[in-house]
Each structure stands twice: as C-alpha cells, then as structure tokens.
Amino acid sequence: MSSDEDDDMFNPDEIESDPALRIQIEDYHSDVQDRVRRAYLLKGPTQPNLPHFERTNFGSKTRAFSKTWYKKYDWIEYSKDRNVAFCFYCFLLDWKHAYKALPGHVGGVGSAHNKARLHCDDFRNQNQSVSTNLARATEESKQLYKSRLHSSLGCARYLIFQGLSFRGHDESSTSLNKGNFLEMIDWHKINDEKVRDAFDRAGRNCKMLSPEIQKDLSKCCTQEVTEVIMREIGDRKFSVLIDESRDISVKEQMAVMLRYVSSKGKVVERFLSLYHVKETTSMTLKEALDAILDHYNFTIHRLRGQEYDGASNMRGEFNGLQRKILDENPYALYVHCFSHRLQLVVVSVASCCSSFMICLIIFVLREVNDERRGPSQAAGLIELMESFKFAFVLHLMIKLLAITNEFSQVLQIKDINIVNAIELVHDLKARLASMRKGGWEGFFDEVQHFCQAKGIPVPNMEERIPVRGRSRLDGMTYTNLHFYRVEIFYVAIDKICTEMNHRLNEEFSEIIVSFSCLTPKNSFSMFDVDKLASLAEIYRTDFSNDDRTTIRDQLETYILHVRRHAAFSSLTDLESLAIKMVETENHLVFPLVYKLIELALLLLVSTASVERAFSAMKIIKSKLHSRMANEWFNDLMICYTEREIFKQLDDDLIVK
C-alpha cells in the first residue's frame, strides 16, 4: 500500500487523546496499525493535570482519581469524558485488558499487562524507527549506522533551521536535482570519505534517506524543542495567543503560542502548535485548542489570559472563543490585541477625512504610478501635488502617523506587559491633546516653510471661501484659516482621540488599575495596598484563604523593603522588577507579591508574536512546497519558529 493510501486511512493529527473515546487499534486496517501504535507512542499516555477530579460514590464513601498515580504508574491514563482510568500499554497491544480496575492490574511476571509492556518496548525498539536497537549488531556496523544517522540529522537540521524544503520533484538516482535533502547528503559524501563509506556499505533498507526517515528526524527535533518548552513552563500558569490564517494550499491553520514567566522572572512567549482546522467557527477553534492543550497535558484551568486579533468568531462576547473559555475558566481574562485596536483607530480617522485627506493623496500616488497616463493628465497630477492643500494634508498625515507608529512599534515587543501598554496609551493621548492645544502654530509654520522652499503658493489665510458641502448661493463662507485649522487639523486630532477613548479603553479597567500599583517607577509611587489586596480576592483560585488573610501584611513589609534597597530604585517596569526579585531571592521572601507580579505579566498586549509565526508559515510552506502533510508542517513550524532552542539542541539528545 502506498503512503498516500495510508494517509487516507490514518491521519496522525487526528488521533484521539481521551482514552475512552479512541478507536481501538484492531479497528484500523492492518496495514496502518503499526503507524497508529507509533503515533500514540510518540504522543505518550494522556495524563491531564486537572485541579479537581470528579468524585464517584462507592457506597457511603466518595472517591476520586489522584494525579499522584501518574508518578507511581507511568502507564496510567485518565479519561475526562468518562472519569475512568486506563492502561496505555494494554490499549496499544492488549486492548481487551485496558479497562481493568487499577488494583491488581499489573499482576505477575506473565500477566497480560506485563506482556503488553514488553511488546511495547519491543515495538519501540524495532529497526524501522530512528531509535533503532543496535544491540545485536557488530561494533563496526554500529559506527556506520551512527555516521549515516548523524549525517542525515545534520542535513535535516540545516534545512529546518533555514526553512528550506526537503523533497524534490524527481528523486531518482539519475535526476539532475533530487531535492535539497538528498543533494546535501550527496555533497556530504563527496567531501567526507567516512560518510561516503557509511552510506555505500548500508543495506537497501537502512540508508536513513527515505521520506519517512526525514519526517521521523523532524519529529524527533520537535519533541526535544517542545520538551525544553515544557520544562520551562513546569507547573506555572500561562496565557494563550491565538490567530488563524490560510496557508498556500488554502488550508485554515490555527497558531497557538504560550506566554509565561520563566524561573528567572523573564516574560517568555513560545510557539506551541500549528493546528489545521476544517472551519473557523468558535466551537471548532475551541475543540482545536482543547486538543492541543490535552496533547501537552495542559489544562484550561491554568490559563490566566487569552488574546486574539479581534475577529468575531474569536472575540464575540457571547458565542466567541473567548466566551467559551471564560465559561470554563473565569480567570482567563481576554484582552483585545492593542495593535489591532490601534490599526482600527487609524483606519477610522482616515475614513472620516477621506473626502479631502486620504483619498486625495492615495489617488494622486496611484495615478502617478500608472505609466499609461498621457502628458496632459500627468501635468494635471503634478499641479494637484504642488497645491498647498496637498502639502498640508500630507504633512498632517506624516505627523499623526509618526505618533501612532511609535506606539505600534513598542506594542510589537515580545515582553511588553499590560501596565506598560496602558501607560503608553495615556502618554499617546496626552501628546495628541498637547498637539491640539498648542501645536497649530508650529505645524503651520513647518508647512508654510516647506511650500515656500518648493515654490508652492500659500493661500491668504484671511480670504473667505464657501463652506464645503454648501451651495455658493447660500452665501455661507469661512476663512482659509478656519478651514485648515478647524476643518482639517482639529477634526483629525479630535477623531483620533475619540477613537482611542472608544477602542483603547480596557474592559478590565479595575484589574488593570490595581496591577498598575505594582510598577516600580518613581520609587513605587503608585503602590496601593488596598487595590493590590483586592486582586487576591479576584484571583481566588490562586490565593488560599490564608493567603488572602496575610497578603496585606506581606505587601506592607514588601514596600518598605524595596524602597529601602538601592537595587530596586532604578527599575522602571514590571519585568525588570520580577527579574530583580528572583536575582535577590525576594520572590521567596515575598511569594504572594511575586505571584501578583506574575499574574500582571501574563496579561497580554499584542498578537505580534503569533503573526510573526504566520510569516514563517509562508516561508516553510511555499508555492513549490505546498503538499506538505499537516503533522510534518507542524513539526517544521515549531523548530523554525523556536530556532533559539532548536539551535542549542545536541544531536545525541535528539537521536537517543
């Protein structure tokens, strides 16, 4: 059976995590059963780390599953759907015994469970896997195998890191270009005699060059990258950044990134998964998110923030993805991406002035770009561009867009936090208000000097002209000064201020104001014990009753401590405060305060990170590389996006 036919019968991306809902191995076609087993072995047992497990009545007592069993029995799985425990090994190779009760399940040496475990070990170590068992081979053949394996891995790592394709259109031995992977292997063989000897002496089925081996190597790289991310996160709380886009093959892809605070107090955003969704309804996106979190044994109850681009299917207050998550976890606060809100502000301002601003400039520039225009039309366009109105509007656009662009650039920084973002919004509003109040004279002088230098006539500002939109017969007029200052300058600034007040007013203003009290600026001048203590009541699941009782005392001691020590006097933002607390081990002295700082840093500001991942998607899956399977695409995306981790991985760790 061909690999394409296998793909039609089994898709590794669609394996069921919940053990109670899985299709049994025996129900798959015999040709793909081993592929199914391998996919589940790579995924590992499903062990959700729920805060509470459902209790079941047993006579007069109630009992519940205990997550401590995961450490005691590495084979145990838990079904959230059925509230039942399962055996991972028995599911793979002896499914009839997978439903037995936990006590006595392991049994003796010859029990069904132990036989299934031995079969799993044998299956995991068979020759068609990258981690081949070489115990019976000679020492020389082991070295030859390792040489081929490391050569193939080195080529694969280079292609992944550079975002290059692996396969070629014609990979036959007589092909002029067999594709990047095979061509790199050939180059390696030419330049290294030992490598050439290792491949020349390899058996037909052990050359480590097949498409399956290429995917297997990519999968191994991805597993090590995600393992690093999992260790970084540990049992910490996190937030999710989600966005969806179509790839080159017109498949809807949902990208998920996690934001968390590392053990050193630094804000980290990591790419977690790229998941193909058949449709983009909020229900489908929620199911996809659940599948991704289950795959990594995360629970939605650990979420402390969520951010999207503002699309209705994600953001919708009642039926969107954010509402579905909030229904399960009210602490996963939603923040609409600040960058998209700022974009909406700029677009709204442009639309309100389109009759004499944006359309005027865009029209002229578009017409200038059209080479088919005749000399007479070109002369007319030049005359329009050399008018005072055009110069005035162009300078105003440059001025306003320069101010908003500064804000936009800051929002794209990975480690920006919500408190800093709100402060920047206030600074931007203050700057616009200052420009409206006292910026006219300086701005008009700038435009006037520009026009004089370019030979553009400046109209008499006291001359009266008809009111725009009214008939000349009405006799209603105003001066040129009124038109340019009030109808254009003031209107544009007022519109952008109004839109900012409308779109950049934070939904959780009470929480944001409370978190802003943590900022170390000006020797912690905004510190407020009452507001910060109220956060412990809002985040009740993160603070026990004892914590909520003692947090005021800890806050009062904390503020005296940091104001007295010079190490904290020069800090200006929350992340630098968190890092300094870890460096000085004050996060251990004031654990409740540090927890508040972590929660503040988890609130999201912008989806710029996940949108950068979509830029990577266009590099990896291009027009010449558009038939890639979803699982391989995801593996390449994770390694390419997290190249900082990927580059530091040791080859021996990947192939072990």
C-alpha atoms as one frame of an Amber mdcrd trajectory, in Angstrom:
protein
   0.000   0.000   0.000   1.360   3.472  -0.897   1.998   6.151   1.701  -0.745
   8.300   0.145  -3.266   5.492   0.663  -2.039   5.099   4.237  -2.608   8.809
   4.821  -6.195   8.447   3.623  -6.783   5.642   6.157  -4.962   7.238   9.098
  -4.019  10.820   9.926  -1.660  11.189  12.936  -3.008  14.710  13.509  -6.438
  13.305  14.322  -5.595  10.694  16.963  -7.905  10.923  19.961  -6.313  11.943
  23.264  -9.111  10.784  25.552  -8.611   7.017  26.081 -12.349   6.408  26.434
 -13.096   7.899  23.019 -10.321   6.303  20.960 -10.793   3.946  18.064  -9.311
   0.605  19.066  -6.104  -0.436  17.301  -7.769  -3.596  15.975 -10.412  -1.490
  14.231  -7.800   0.123  11.959  -6.739  -1.519   8.724  -3.926  -3.992   9.359
  -1.588  -2.031   7.072  -1.678   1.052   9.292  -1.919  -0.470  12.784   1.824
  -0.105  13.376   1.666   3.550  12.298  -1.159   4.123  14.771   0.830   2.496
  17.576   3.884   4.566  16.738   1.823   7.781  16.721   0.437   7.006  20.183
   3.881   6.039  21.494   5.271   9.362  20.285   2.406  11.184  21.972   2.593
   9.213  25.218  -0.167   8.484  27.744  -2.903  11.061  28.332  -2.401  12.389
  31.861  -4.407  15.614  32.319  -3.318  17.619  35.353  -6.778  18.772  36.462
  -7.167  20.900  39.603 -10.027  18.636  40.715 -11.103  15.178  39.568 -14.741
  14.133  39.550 -15.750  12.146  42.621 -17.678   8.868  42.401 -19.924   7.311
  45.038 -18.857   3.925  46.419 -21.486   3.044  48.985 -21.314   5.591  51.759
 -17.947   6.977  50.570 -16.865   9.068  47.619 -13.570   8.524  45.832 -11.709
  10.364  43.086  -8.788   9.781  40.761  -5.455  11.026  42.160  -2.860  12.715
  39.948  -0.115  11.265  42.197  -0.766   7.971  40.411   0.897   9.407  37.294
   4.288   9.217  39.011   3.648   5.821  40.573   2.229   4.250  37.399   3.764
   5.802  34.284   1.375   3.781  32.116  -1.853   5.089  33.619  -4.217   7.316
  31.616  -7.289   9.271  32.660 -10.448   9.974  30.673 -12.109  13.302  31.437
 -15.122  12.200  29.413 -15.831   9.014  31.416 -13.961   9.705  34.692 -12.172
   6.359  34.275  -8.514   5.241  34.368  -6.960   3.212  31.522  -3.712   1.374
  30.826  -1.690   2.870  27.964   0.255  -0.317  27.159  -2.793  -2.541  27.177
  -4.576  -0.156  24.822  -1.728  -0.400  22.322  -1.252  -4.160  22.317  -3.864
  -5.839  24.521  -6.935  -3.636  24.414  -9.251  -6.202  25.989  -7.432  -5.733
  29.310  -7.190  -1.956  29.151 -10.403  -1.474  31.081  -9.495  -3.479  34.185
  -9.523  -1.780  37.553  -6.261  -0.275  38.776  -5.691  -2.529  41.840  -4.034
  -5.729  40.749  -3.851  -4.659  37.118  -0.072  -5.076  36.814  -0.151  -8.638
  38.136   2.724 -11.102  37.974   5.552 -11.578  35.505   3.363 -13.298  32.952
   0.321 -11.032  33.343  -1.426  -9.504  30.344  -0.215  -6.042  31.395   3.451
  -7.034  31.623   3.260  -8.861  28.307   1.755  -5.752  26.703   4.516  -3.603
  28.196   7.240  -5.904  26.859   5.601  -5.883  23.428   5.550  -2.066  23.534
   9.259  -1.966  24.381   9.996  -4.340  21.509   7.853  -2.286  19.142   9.512
   0.949  20.225  12.939  -0.528  19.532  12.327  -2.185  16.186  14.505  -1.341
  13.192  12.151   0.914  11.236  12.355   3.562  13.989  15.108   6.190  14.135
  15.985   4.966  17.655  16.971   1.527  16.279  18.165  -1.160  18.652  21.762
  -1.940  17.712  22.435  -4.426  20.495  22.935  -7.378  18.132  24.971  -5.547
  15.551  28.741  -5.533  15.388  30.638  -2.529  16.689  31.630  -1.568  13.145
  28.054  -1.650  11.869  27.002   0.457  14.850  29.520   3.124  13.936  28.466
   3.069  10.290  24.834   3.397  11.310  25.598   6.307  13.634  27.557   8.008
  10.863  24.581   7.763   8.485  22.159   8.827  11.186  24.145  11.895  12.248
  24.768  12.878   8.623  21.052  12.678   7.829  20.203  14.518  11.031  22.729
  17.257  10.285  21.262  17.839   6.829  17.725  17.792   8.229  18.614  20.295
  10.958  20.176  22.672   8.437  17.111  22.564   6.171  14.736  23.031   9.108
  16.731  25.944  10.517  16.819  27.716   7.143  13.155  26.990   6.373  14.057
  25.083   3.202  12.157  22.229   1.578  13.363  18.620   1.845  11.868  16.808
  -1.120  12.473  17.081  -4.849  10.183  16.590  -7.823  12.331  13.723  -9.129
  14.410  11.893  -6.506  15.656   9.090  -8.741  19.388   8.338  -8.913  19.576
   9.807 -12.429  17.818  13.060 -11.526  19.745  16.291 -12.039  18.251  17.726
  -8.833  16.991  15.190  -6.299  15.848  17.807  -3.793  17.657  19.644  -1.003
  17.942  16.725   1.434  19.370  14.144  -0.960  21.577  16.703  -2.697  23.044
  17.737   0.664  23.707  14.089   1.507  25.498  13.667  -1.840  27.574  16.781
  -1.152  28.421  15.413   2.296  29.503  12.095   0.786  31.755  13.845  -1.731
  33.505  15.879   0.961  33.796  13.207   3.667  35.168   9.802   2.792  33.938
   8.208   6.034  30.395   9.362   5.357  30.548   8.097   1.783  31.775   4.717
   3.029  28.986   4.554   5.623  26.284   5.130   3.007  27.879   2.899   0.375
  28.022  -0.034   2.797  24.463   0.449   4.065  21.765  -2.064   3.297  18.986
  -1.039   0.972  16.542  -0.515   3.851  18.995   1.139   6.239  20.296   4.166
   4.329  18.409   6.678   6.543  17.305   8.646   3.473  13.637   7.776   2.960
  10.839  10.355   3.280   9.638   8.566   6.429  13.087   8.939   7.986  13.105
  12.642   7.091   9.770  13.087   8.846  10.935  10.956  11.763  14.026  13.111
  12.220  11.886  16.260  12.101   9.545  14.755  14.674  12.472  13.942  16.990
  13.720  17.527  16.709  10.256  18.850  17.507   9.912  16.600  20.537  13.148
  17.903  22.006  12.172  21.531  21.351   8.777  21.065  22.987  10.417  19.171
  25.848  12.537  22.243  26.579   9.421  24.431  26.490   7.548  22.041  28.778
  10.399  22.087  31.294  10.478  25.896  31.175   6.757  26.130  31.887   6.645
  23.387  34.523   3.501  23.848  36.587   3.339  27.613  36.029   0.266  29.485
  34.879   0.262  30.768  31.295  -1.700  32.742  28.703  -2.520  31.867  25.098
  -2.151  33.912  21.924  -4.252  32.520  19.091  -4.668  33.519  15.470  -5.781
  31.742  12.329  -4.804  32.140   8.702  -4.834  30.242   5.420  -1.660  28.665
   4.144  -0.604  28.469   0.498  -2.742  25.347  -0.025  -5.835  27.247   1.239
  -5.998  25.263   4.487  -7.117  27.081   7.610  -4.323  26.907  10.188  -4.679
  27.905  13.833  -1.442  29.005  15.510  -1.127  28.848  19.296   1.571  30.499
  21.390   2.028  30.458  25.152   3.142  33.349  27.339   4.574  32.618  30.766
   7.062  33.922  33.311  10.252  31.872  33.471  12.025  30.757  36.631  14.278
  33.824  36.229  11.321  36.221  36.161  11.545  36.901  32.424   8.456  37.027
  30.205   8.650  34.306  27.550   6.441  33.658  24.520   6.817  30.270  22.835
   5.245  28.756  19.741   3.299  25.659  20.796   1.461  24.302  17.774   0.047
  24.857  14.311  -3.277  23.051  14.004  -5.294  22.536  10.838  -8.985  23.357
  11.368 -11.655  22.463   8.839 -13.660  25.574   9.678 -13.189  28.684  11.779
 -16.297  28.676  13.940 -15.755  29.365  17.621 -16.772  25.792  18.500 -14.205
  24.307  16.093 -11.470  26.605  17.387 -12.327  25.699  20.979 -12.147  21.975
  20.180  -8.790  22.507  18.459  -7.429  24.416  21.465  -8.611  21.659  23.814
  -6.886  19.050  21.630  -3.607  20.996  21.658  -3.663  21.530  25.426  -4.535
  17.865  26.007  -1.653  16.801  23.768   0.799  18.593  26.057  -1.084  17.632
  29.240  -2.049  21.245  29.923  -5.432  22.111  31.364  -7.526  25.121  30.522
  -7.726  25.884  34.250  -4.075  27.031  34.163  -4.936  29.815  31.710  -4.678
  33.355  33.065  -5.057  35.278  29.836  -6.191  34.974  26.229  -5.675  37.254
  23.253  -6.810  37.209  19.622  -6.868  39.580  16.682 -10.456  40.679  17.280
 -12.246  38.566  14.657 -15.882  37.974  15.604 -15.560  34.189  15.795 -12.784
  34.580  18.359 -13.682  37.746  20.226 -17.503  37.570  20.243 -18.771  38.379
  23.711 -21.477  35.721  23.774 -20.579  32.977  21.303 -16.909  33.549  20.504
 -13.938  31.533  21.593 -13.143  33.890  24.437 -16.627  33.398  25.917 -16.350
  29.610  25.691 -13.021  29.707  27.530 -14.317  32.146  30.153 -17.271  29.846
  30.806 -14.795  27.125  31.823 -12.215  29.369  33.430 -13.279  32.888  34.517
  -9.648  33.769  35.328  -8.530  33.532  31.681  -9.034  37.261  31.091  -9.442
  38.300  27.472  -7.547  41.283  26.065  -8.221  42.522  22.540  -4.907  42.947
  20.698  -3.717  46.544  21.190  -2.031  46.608  17.779  -5.283  45.755  16.009
  -7.173  48.310  18.063  -4.642  50.970  17.135  -4.999  49.967  13.495  -8.770
  50.402  13.762  -8.199  53.867  15.234  -6.029  54.928  12.292  -8.442  53.445
   9.731 -11.369  55.214  11.365  -9.568  58.563  11.273  -8.669  58.030   7.633
 -12.265  57.228   6.730 -13.649  60.304   8.467 -11.362  62.570   6.448 -11.428
  60.635   3.198 -13.122  63.364   1.230 -10.141  65.692   1.457  -7.278  63.718
   3.006  -6.502  60.089   2.375  -8.354  59.747  -0.915  -6.618  62.834  -2.244
  -3.131  61.508  -1.540  -3.776  57.884  -2.488  -5.483  58.972  -5.705  -2.532
  61.084  -6.766   0.071  58.461  -5.887  -1.881  55.721  -7.638  -2.304  57.814
 -10.751   1.380  58.719 -10.803   2.218  55.009 -10.773   0.107  54.384 -13.892
   2.501  54.764 -16.818  -0.327  54.721 -19.376  -1.440  58.240 -18.497  -0.845
  60.866 -21.124   1.233  64.026 -20.735  -1.834  66.192 -20.128  -3.053  64.012
 -17.286   0.443  63.850 -15.815   0.599  67.638 -15.853  -2.727  67.778 -14.012
  -1.486  65.398 -11.347   1.684  67.421 -10.863  -0.414  70.539 -10.447  -2.519
  68.774  -7.817   0.549  67.555  -5.922   2.034  71.051  -5.964  -1.010  72.569
  -4.272  -0.957  73.874  -0.697  -3.845  71.603   0.293  -1.925  68.505  -0.789
   1.204  69.587   1.100  -0.830  70.449   4.216  -2.669  67.124   4.299   0.500
  65.157   3.599   2.363  66.823   6.475  -0.551  66.246   8.836  -0.697  62.568
   7.935   3.043  62.211   8.486   2.723  63.918  11.875  -0.185  61.807  13.132
   1.045  58.501  11.735   4.513  59.101  13.181   2.988  59.476  16.647   0.878
  56.324  16.343   3.737  54.416  14.704   5.913  54.877  17.802   3.178  53.239
  19.860   2.739  50.479  17.289   6.466  49.631  17.299   6.533  49.326  21.088
   3.474  47.055  21.049   5.349  44.554  18.894   7.996  43.952  21.569   7.583
  40.415  22.910   7.937  41.186  26.611   5.739  44.279  26.837   3.166  43.996
  29.620  -0.334  45.347  30.082   0.683  48.002  32.632   3.275  49.486  30.271
   0.768  49.371  27.405  -1.835  51.317  29.391   0.803  53.887  30.356   1.726
  54.270  26.687  -1.928  54.823  25.783  -2.126  57.625  28.344   1.115  59.134
  27.010  -0.209  58.992  23.443  -3.468  60.697  24.429  -1.543  63.393  26.299
   0.696  64.004  23.299  -2.278  64.397  20.959  -4.008  66.731  23.426  -0.852
  68.842  23.612  -0.647  68.938  19.814  -4.252  70.148  19.570  -3.823  72.784
  22.245  -0.546  74.337  21.219   0.706  72.627  18.099  -1.067  74.561  15.366
   1.365  77.462  15.006   4.450  75.270  14.821   2.804  72.840  12.414   1.517
  75.597  10.108   4.930  77.286  10.052   6.504  73.951   9.069   4.071  73.510
   6.158   4.476  77.142   5.111   8.281  76.907   5.041   8.077  73.680   3.036
   5.799  75.263   0.430   7.967  78.360   0.139  11.073  76.208  -0.354   9.332
  74.180  -3.087   7.726  77.143  -4.824   4.178  76.154  -3.857   1.882  79.199
  -3.451   0.477  79.674   0.075  -3.127  80.974   0.124  -4.152  84.063   2.062
  -5.423  82.669   5.366  -7.830  85.610   5.830  -9.502  85.102   2.453 -13.068
  83.819   2.754 -14.172  80.724   0.833 -17.548  78.929   0.533 -18.347  76.380
   3.236 -17.641  72.869   1.964 -20.781  70.970   1.016 -22.965  74.073   0.777
 -24.129  75.940  -2.319 -22.359  79.195  -3.185 -25.834  80.763  -3.412 -26.277
  80.277   0.357 -23.566  82.843   0.927 -22.084  80.848   3.838 -18.321  81.312
   3.993 -15.357  80.889   6.306 -11.716  81.857   6.114  -8.924  79.647   4.819
  -7.510  79.721   8.352 -10.742  78.259   9.736 -10.827  75.601   7.015  -7.279
  74.346   7.540  -7.151  74.702  11.326 -10.665  73.646  12.343 -12.000  71.520
   9.476  -8.796  69.549   8.915  -6.272  69.932  11.773  -8.683  69.857  14.736
 -11.075  67.358  13.165  -8.311  64.822  12.519  -6.898  65.096  16.054 -10.351
  65.024  17.687 -11.316  61.974  15.686  -8.199  60.029  16.630  -8.657  60.956
  20.319 -12.314  59.901  20.236 -11.479  56.601  18.587  -8.719  55.935  21.109
 -11.092  56.561  24.003 -13.571  54.193  22.384 -11.250  51.390  21.289  -8.394
  51.580  23.800 -10.426  51.671  26.988  -9.587  48.399  28.733 -12.527  46.134
  29.601 -10.953  45.043  32.910 -10.098  48.587  33.997 -10.397  47.789  37.717
  -7.920  44.932  37.436  -5.549  46.959  35.247  -5.584  49.889  37.677  -4.845
  47.513  40.545  -1.978  45.831  38.699  -0.520  49.235  37.780   0.088  49.786
  41.502   2.949  47.286  41.229   5.001  49.423  38.840   8.401  50.360  40.332
   8.518  53.760  38.602   9.363  56.768  40.771  10.175  54.633  43.810   6.874
  52.705  43.653   4.850  55.919  43.834   1.618  54.208  42.693   1.787  51.409
  45.286  -1.602  50.866  46.973  -2.070  48.042  49.479  -5.884  48.056  49.276
  -6.017  47.772  45.488  -3.367  45.057  45.378  -5.010  43.077  48.159  -8.264
  43.182  46.185  -6.544  41.235  43.398  -6.190  38.261  45.738  -9.980  38.275
  46.052 -10.426  38.453  42.277  -7.941  35.604  41.656  -9.333  33.428  44.433
  -8.161  30.190  42.846  -4.516  31.382  43.038  -4.675  32.524  46.654  -5.807
  30.354  49.558  -7.848  31.675  52.471  -4.649  32.034  54.496  -3.005  33.902
  51.604  -5.874  36.362  51.388  -5.627  36.943  55.126  -1.873  37.578  55.220
  -1.303  39.364  51.911  -1.803  42.848  53.374   0.954  42.323  55.924   3.261
  40.965  53.229   2.525  43.919  50.939   3.311  46.430  53.688   6.598  44.699
  54.539   7.468  44.399  50.853   7.063  48.089  50.037   9.249  49.100  52.998
  11.902  46.635  51.850  12.100  47.645  48.163  12.050  51.377  48.896  14.937
  50.938  51.317  17.197  48.919  48.984  19.070  50.657  46.157  18.815  47.598
  43.879  15.141  48.436  43.244  15.463  52.224  42.917  16.340  52.338  39.204
  13.681  49.877  37.973  11.048  51.176  35.556   8.862  48.225  34.530   7.296
  45.060  35.909   9.517  42.577  34.105  12.717  44.160  35.397  11.127  44.087
  38.862  10.362  40.362  38.545  13.910  39.619  37.344  15.427  41.632  40.203
  13.254  39.862  42.763  14.488  36.483  41.525  18.120  37.651  41.452  17.872
  38.866  45.060  15.702  35.863  46.076  12.987  38.225  47.262  10.482  36.134
  45.304  10.946  33.563  48.084  10.645  36.156  50.837   7.511  37.756  49.335
   5.861  34.883  47.400   2.374  36.421  47.363   3.631  39.727  45.967   5.668
  37.889  43.352   2.577  35.905  42.369   0.742  39.200  41.747   3.624  40.382
  39.554   3.491  37.126  37.574  -0.266  37.487  37.028   0.226  41.056  35.805
   2.907  39.940  33.347   0.634  37.195  31.989  -1.969  39.688  30.763  -1.410
  40.042  27.026  -0.992  43.138  24.906  -0.432  42.195  21.269  -0.617  39.193
  18.923   2.524  40.319  17.083   4.371  37.147  18.115   1.809  34.775  16.647
   1.590  36.860  13.479   5.352  36.552  13.100   4.751  32.795  13.138   2.464
  33.190  10.118   5.326  34.916   8.326   7.357  31.767   8.996   4.466  29.680
   7.664   4.781  31.372   4.272   8.494  30.559   4.202   8.118  26.885   5.086
   5.017  26.129   3.036   5.576  27.943  -0.237   4.151  27.515  -3.734   6.898
  24.999  -4.520   6.351  23.165  -1.247   2.579  23.154  -0.843   1.692  19.449
  -0.487   3.140  19.012   2.975   1.179  16.882   5.456  -0.205  18.692   8.496
   1.887  16.813  11.065   5.186  17.466   9.273   4.201  21.094   8.706   3.603
  21.497  12.438   6.971  19.903  13.274   8.859  22.203  10.914   6.982  25.268
  12.169   7.824  24.565  15.817  11.540  24.065  15.131  11.791  27.026  12.745
   9.895  29.433  14.998  11.793  28.371  18.114  15.210  28.381  16.438  16.852
  29.750  19.572  16.054  26.475  21.353  16.467  24.295  18.267  19.992  25.525
  17.527  21.202  24.644  21.018  19.985  21.032  20.932  22.645  18.345  20.970
  22.482  15.736  18.188  22.958  12.879  20.650  19.966  14.085  22.648  17.789
  14.080  19.518  18.695  10.563  18.346  18.888   8.802  21.668
